[in-house]
Structure formats: structure tokens, C-alpha cells
Coordinates of C-alpha atoms in Angstrom, one line a residue:
Chain A
X1 CA 116.0 105.8 140.4
X2 CA 114.9 108.5 138.1
X3 CA 111.7 110.2 137.1
X4 CA 110.1 112.9 135.3
X5 CA 106.4 114.7 136.5
X6 CA 104.4 116.7 134.2
X7 CA 102.1 118.4 136.4
X8 CA 99.3 119.1 133.9
X9 CA 97.5 116.3 132.3
X10 CA 96.1 119.2 129.9
X11 CA 96.8 122.7 128.7
X12 CA 94.5 125.2 126.8
X13 CA 95.8 127.9 125.5
X14 CA 94.4 130.6 122.6
X15 CA 96.1 130.6 118.8
X16 CA 99.1 133.3 118.9
X17 CA 99.4 133.0 122.8
X18 CA 102.8 131.9 124.4
X19 CA 102.5 128.4 125.7
X20 CA 104.4 126.4 128.2
X21 CA 104.2 122.7 129.0
X22 CA 105.7 122.3 132.5
X23 CA 108.0 119.2 133.5
X24 CA 110.3 118.4 136.4
X25 CA 112.7 115.9 137.2
X26 CA 114.4 113.8 139.6
X27 CA 118.0 111.7 138.9
X28 CA 121.2 110.7 140.8
X29 CA 123.9 112.4 138.9
X30 CA 123.7 115.4 135.9
X31 CA 120.8 114.5 133.8
X32 CA 120.0 114.8 129.7
X33 CA 116.6 116.1 129.3
X34 CA 114.8 115.4 126.0
X35 CA 111.0 117.0 124.7
X36 CA 109.2 114.7 122.4
X37 CA 105.8 114.9 120.6
X38 CA 103.0 112.6 119.9
X39 CA 100.2 113.4 116.8
X40 CA 97.2 110.9 117.1
X41 CA 98.1 107.4 116.0
X42 CA 101.8 108.1 115.1
X43 CA 104.7 107.3 116.8
X44 CA 106.7 110.1 118.9
X45 CA 108.9 112.8 117.5
X46 CA 111.8 114.6 118.7
X47 CA 111.9 118.1 119.9
X48 CA 114.7 119.1 121.4
X49 CA 117.2 117.7 124.4
X50 CA 119.5 119.6 126.8
X51 CA 122.6 118.0 127.1
X52 CA 125.1 120.5 128.4
X53 CA 125.9 124.5 127.7
X54 CA 123.2 127.3 127.6
X55 CA 120.0 126.6 129.7
X56 CA 117.9 127.6 126.8
X57 CA 117.7 125.2 124.0
X58 CA 116.0 125.5 120.8
X59 CA 114.2 122.7 119.0
X60 CA 111.8 122.1 116.0
X61 CA 108.8 123.9 115.0
X62 CA 110.0 127.3 117.2
X63 CA 110.1 125.4 120.4
X64 CA 112.3 125.6 123.0
X65 CA 113.1 124.8 126.5
X66 CA 114.8 126.1 129.4
X67 CA 117.0 124.0 132.0
X68 CA 116.8 125.0 135.6
X69 CA 119.0 122.9 137.9
X70 CA 117.8 124.6 141.2
X71 CA 114.2 123.8 140.1
X72 CA 115.2 120.6 138.9
X73 CA 112.9 121.8 135.7
X74 CA 112.8 121.5 132.0
X75 CA 109.8 123.7 130.8
X76 CA 108.6 123.7 127.3
X77 CA 107.9 127.0 125.7
X78 CA 106.5 128.4 122.3
X79 CA 106.0 132.4 122.1
X80 CA 103.0 132.1 119.7
X81 CA 101.4 128.4 119.5
X82 CA 99.4 127.5 116.2
X83 CA 96.3 125.3 116.3
X84 CA 98.9 122.6 114.7
X85 CA 101.0 122.2 118.0
X86 CA 97.9 120.6 119.2
X87 CA 99.5 117.4 120.6
X88 CA 100.5 115.0 123.2
X89 CA 103.6 116.1 124.7
X90 CA 106.1 114.0 126.4
X91 CA 109.2 114.6 128.7
X92 CA 111.8 112.2 129.2
X93 CA 115.1 112.2 131.2
X94 CA 118.8 110.0 131.3
X95 CA 121.3 110.0 133.6
X96 CA 124.4 111.6 132.1
X97 CA 127.1 108.3 130.9
X98 CA 124.3 105.9 131.2
X99 CA 123.0 104.7 127.9
X100 CA 120.2 102.8 129.6
X101 CA 116.9 103.7 130.4
X102 CA 114.9 106.5 129.0
X103 CA 112.5 107.3 131.7
X104 CA 109.1 109.5 130.2
X105 CA 107.0 111.4 132.2
X106 CA 103.0 110.6 131.9
X107 CA 102.5 113.3 129.0
X108 CA 100.7 116.9 128.8
X109 CA 97.9 117.1 126.0
X110 CA 97.9 120.4 124.5
X111 CA 95.1 122.2 122.6
X112 CA 95.5 125.5 121.0
X113 CA 91.8 126.9 120.7
X114 CA 91.7 128.9 117.6
Chain B
X1 CA 115.3 108.3 105.0
X2 CA 112.9 105.4 105.7
X3 CA 111.5 105.7 109.1
X4 CA 110.9 102.9 111.8
X5 CA 108.7 100.3 110.4
X6 CA 106.0 98.2 112.3
X7 CA 103.6 95.7 111.8
X8 CA 100.9 95.1 112.3
X9 CA 98.7 98.5 113.1
X10 CA 96.1 96.8 115.3
X11 CA 95.7 93.4 116.8
X12 CA 92.5 92.2 118.4
X13 CA 93.1 88.9 120.8
X14 CA 91.9 87.2 123.2
X15 CA 93.3 86.5 126.6
X16 CA 95.7 83.7 126.7
X17 CA 96.7 83.8 122.9
X18 CA 99.6 84.7 121.8
X19 CA 100.6 87.9 119.6
X20 CA 104.0 88.9 117.9
X21 CA 104.9 92.6 116.7
X22 CA 107.5 93.2 114.2
X23 CA 109.8 96.2 114.1
X24 CA 112.6 97.0 111.4
X25 CA 114.4 99.9 112.6
X26 CA 116.1 102.7 110.6
X27 CA 119.1 101.6 108.2
X28 CA 122.4 101.4 110.0
X29 CA 120.8 102.3 113.7
X30 CA 122.5 99.6 116.2
X31 CA 120.0 100.6 119.1
X32 CA 117.0 99.1 119.0
X33 CA 114.5 99.6 122.0
X34 CA 110.8 98.1 123.0
X35 CA 108.4 100.3 124.6
X36 CA 104.7 99.8 126.5
X37 CA 102.5 102.8 126.2
X38 CA 99.4 102.3 128.6
X39 CA 96.4 104.9 127.8
X40 CA 97.2 107.7 129.5
X41 CA 100.9 107.1 130.7
X42 CA 104.1 107.6 129.1
X43 CA 106.1 104.9 127.3
X44 CA 107.8 102.4 129.3
X45 CA 111.1 100.8 128.1
X46 CA 110.7 97.0 128.1
X47 CA 113.8 96.1 126.1
X48 CA 117.0 97.5 124.6
X49 CA 119.2 96.0 121.9
X50 CA 122.5 97.3 121.1
X51 CA 122.9 95.1 118.0
X52 CA 121.7 91.9 118.4
X53 CA 122.7 91.9 122.2
X54 CA 120.5 93.1 125.4
X55 CA 121.3 96.1 126.9
X56 CA 118.4 96.2 129.4
X57 CA 115.7 94.1 130.2
X58 CA 114.6 95.3 133.8
X59 CA 111.1 95.7 133.0
X60 CA 110.5 93.3 130.3
X61 CA 107.7 90.6 132.1
X62 CA 109.6 87.3 131.2
X63 CA 107.4 85.1 132.2
X64 CA 105.1 86.0 129.1
X65 CA 107.0 88.7 127.0
X66 CA 110.1 87.5 124.7
X67 CA 112.0 89.5 122.2
X68 CA 114.7 89.1 119.5
X69 CA 116.9 91.0 117.3
X70 CA 118.4 88.3 115.1
X71 CA 121.3 89.5 112.7
X72 CA 121.3 93.0 114.7
X73 CA 118.4 94.2 112.5
X74 CA 114.6 93.8 112.6
X75 CA 113.1 92.7 116.0
X76 CA 110.2 90.8 116.9
X77 CA 108.2 91.2 120.3
X78 CA 106.3 88.4 121.6
X79 CA 103.6 87.9 124.2
X80 CA 102.7 84.4 125.3
X81 CA 100.3 84.4 126.8
X82 CA 98.3 87.7 126.7
X83 CA 96.6 89.3 129.6
X84 CA 93.8 91.9 130.0
X85 CA 96.7 94.5 131.2
X86 CA 98.5 93.9 128.0
X87 CA 96.4 96.1 126.2
X88 CA 98.8 99.1 125.3
X89 CA 100.5 100.5 122.3
X90 CA 103.5 98.8 121.8
X91 CA 106.4 101.2 120.3
X92 CA 109.5 100.4 118.4
X93 CA 112.4 103.1 118.4
X94 CA 115.9 103.5 117.0
X95 CA 119.0 105.3 117.6
X96 CA 122.3 105.6 115.8
X97 CA 124.6 104.6 118.7
X98 CA 123.7 104.4 122.4
X99 CA 124.7 107.4 124.5
X100 CA 123.2 108.8 127.1
X101 CA 122.3 111.9 124.3
X102 CA 121.2 109.8 121.4
X103 CA 118.0 110.6 119.8
X104 CA 115.7 108.0 119.5
X105 CA 113.3 107.6 116.2
X106 CA 110.1 105.7 116.8
X107 CA 107.6 104.1 114.6
X108 CA 103.7 104.3 114.7
X109 CA 103.3 101.8 116.9
X110 CA 100.9 98.1 116.9
X111 CA 97.9 98.9 119.1
X112 CA 97.1 95.3 121.2
X113 CA 93.4 95.0 122.4
X114 CA 93.2 92.1 124.4
X115 CA 89.4 91.0 125.4

């Protein structure tokens, strides 16, 4: 079985400060990891993914994420937060070689305060 | 490029009634997914199609939910009869291929309220 945990339901950060949204995972095998963002009344949008290679992955809108195998984590980061980054963020995992179920975490609501 | 289209956007029904949702994926995308997103939770996969064949429907409540993807293009998800706990947003997604690393593109969803 595979699972994703997002330990924080809510993250608040001041505009211009760095932000981190945490994600840990559990899979049997090598993980493929994803971050998606959801704005109100809209579907999920892909931000970035880790498949293999460099542990630091860069994605859309200045976001990046660091894969840490020993800690089974894939935290989302951004050096300087914008008010427009306020949204619901989801981490998701799949097992390498499996095209089946993408398992999502419960989501973290990010609020960037002006 | 047009995105994933879903209709209706909102639906309110009473319990025990039936309801259907429609999805048109991005042109050329072979794989189509239906997810259920309950408030405060992440999306949960209900069914995954590859062209018009089912890849995974292990979490689809088959006694009341059904889905089809005729001709390998658009898809319909049906609930009959609906229960209160079916209140959720139903998301459709599509991807070009079906590999572990493929990116899924989501529609805006249908918000279902069962009274």
C-alpha cells in the first residue's frame, strides 16, 4: 500500500518570506512524487515532479521540492512567497513502474499574508 | 490547447435520486481518470481508463457507481441511487500516456450536493 502525509492543514507565511509545505510518503518500491496546486473552484494544476536524478526539482512559478529518500520526504519550497501563491497544495505518490493509482495527501492550505 | 471539460459544474439532488457527470478529456489523451474529492480531503481515484478499457476501478463503489468511456474519448460517471455521503467534488483528469511519471491534467470538477 502507498500513502502520503501532509502534516500541516494550514501554513501561514508573510509575503516575501520563504515558504515550506511538508510531505512525507510511504511506498513499497521507488517513489514517483508530485505536487499539485488547487485554486478555489478550479481543478488541480501540476507544479512539479520527481522521478529520478537530482534530488532538487524545480517547477512552475518559482517552486521547487527536495526529495529526501532517508527521511521519505518531498517538501515543497519557494524562496520568496507571493500573495498569489495562496492556494491548496497536494502532494501525491506513485510507485515506479506502476501506472495505477496516484495517491494524494489531504492537502495543505497555504495563506500568504500581505 | 483546450483543457479538460466537465459538466455540469454544480448539481443538487435528493438522496436516492440518480445523477450523471460528463467529461471530455484533452484531445489525444489516452488515459482518463475520475476522482472523488470530499471536503477537506485529497482526491481519491474512482476509476482509470486507458482508451476505452478499465485499468483500475478498485475503489469504485460498484453497487451504485458506474462509468463508461465509449469510443475512448469522453466519459460519463453515474451514481444511482445517491447517498448523503456522495456529496463531494467529482474531478475528471486525463493524461497523454499511462506511465508512472505521466502528468495528469484536471478539469474544474462537478460539485455534487446530496440532500
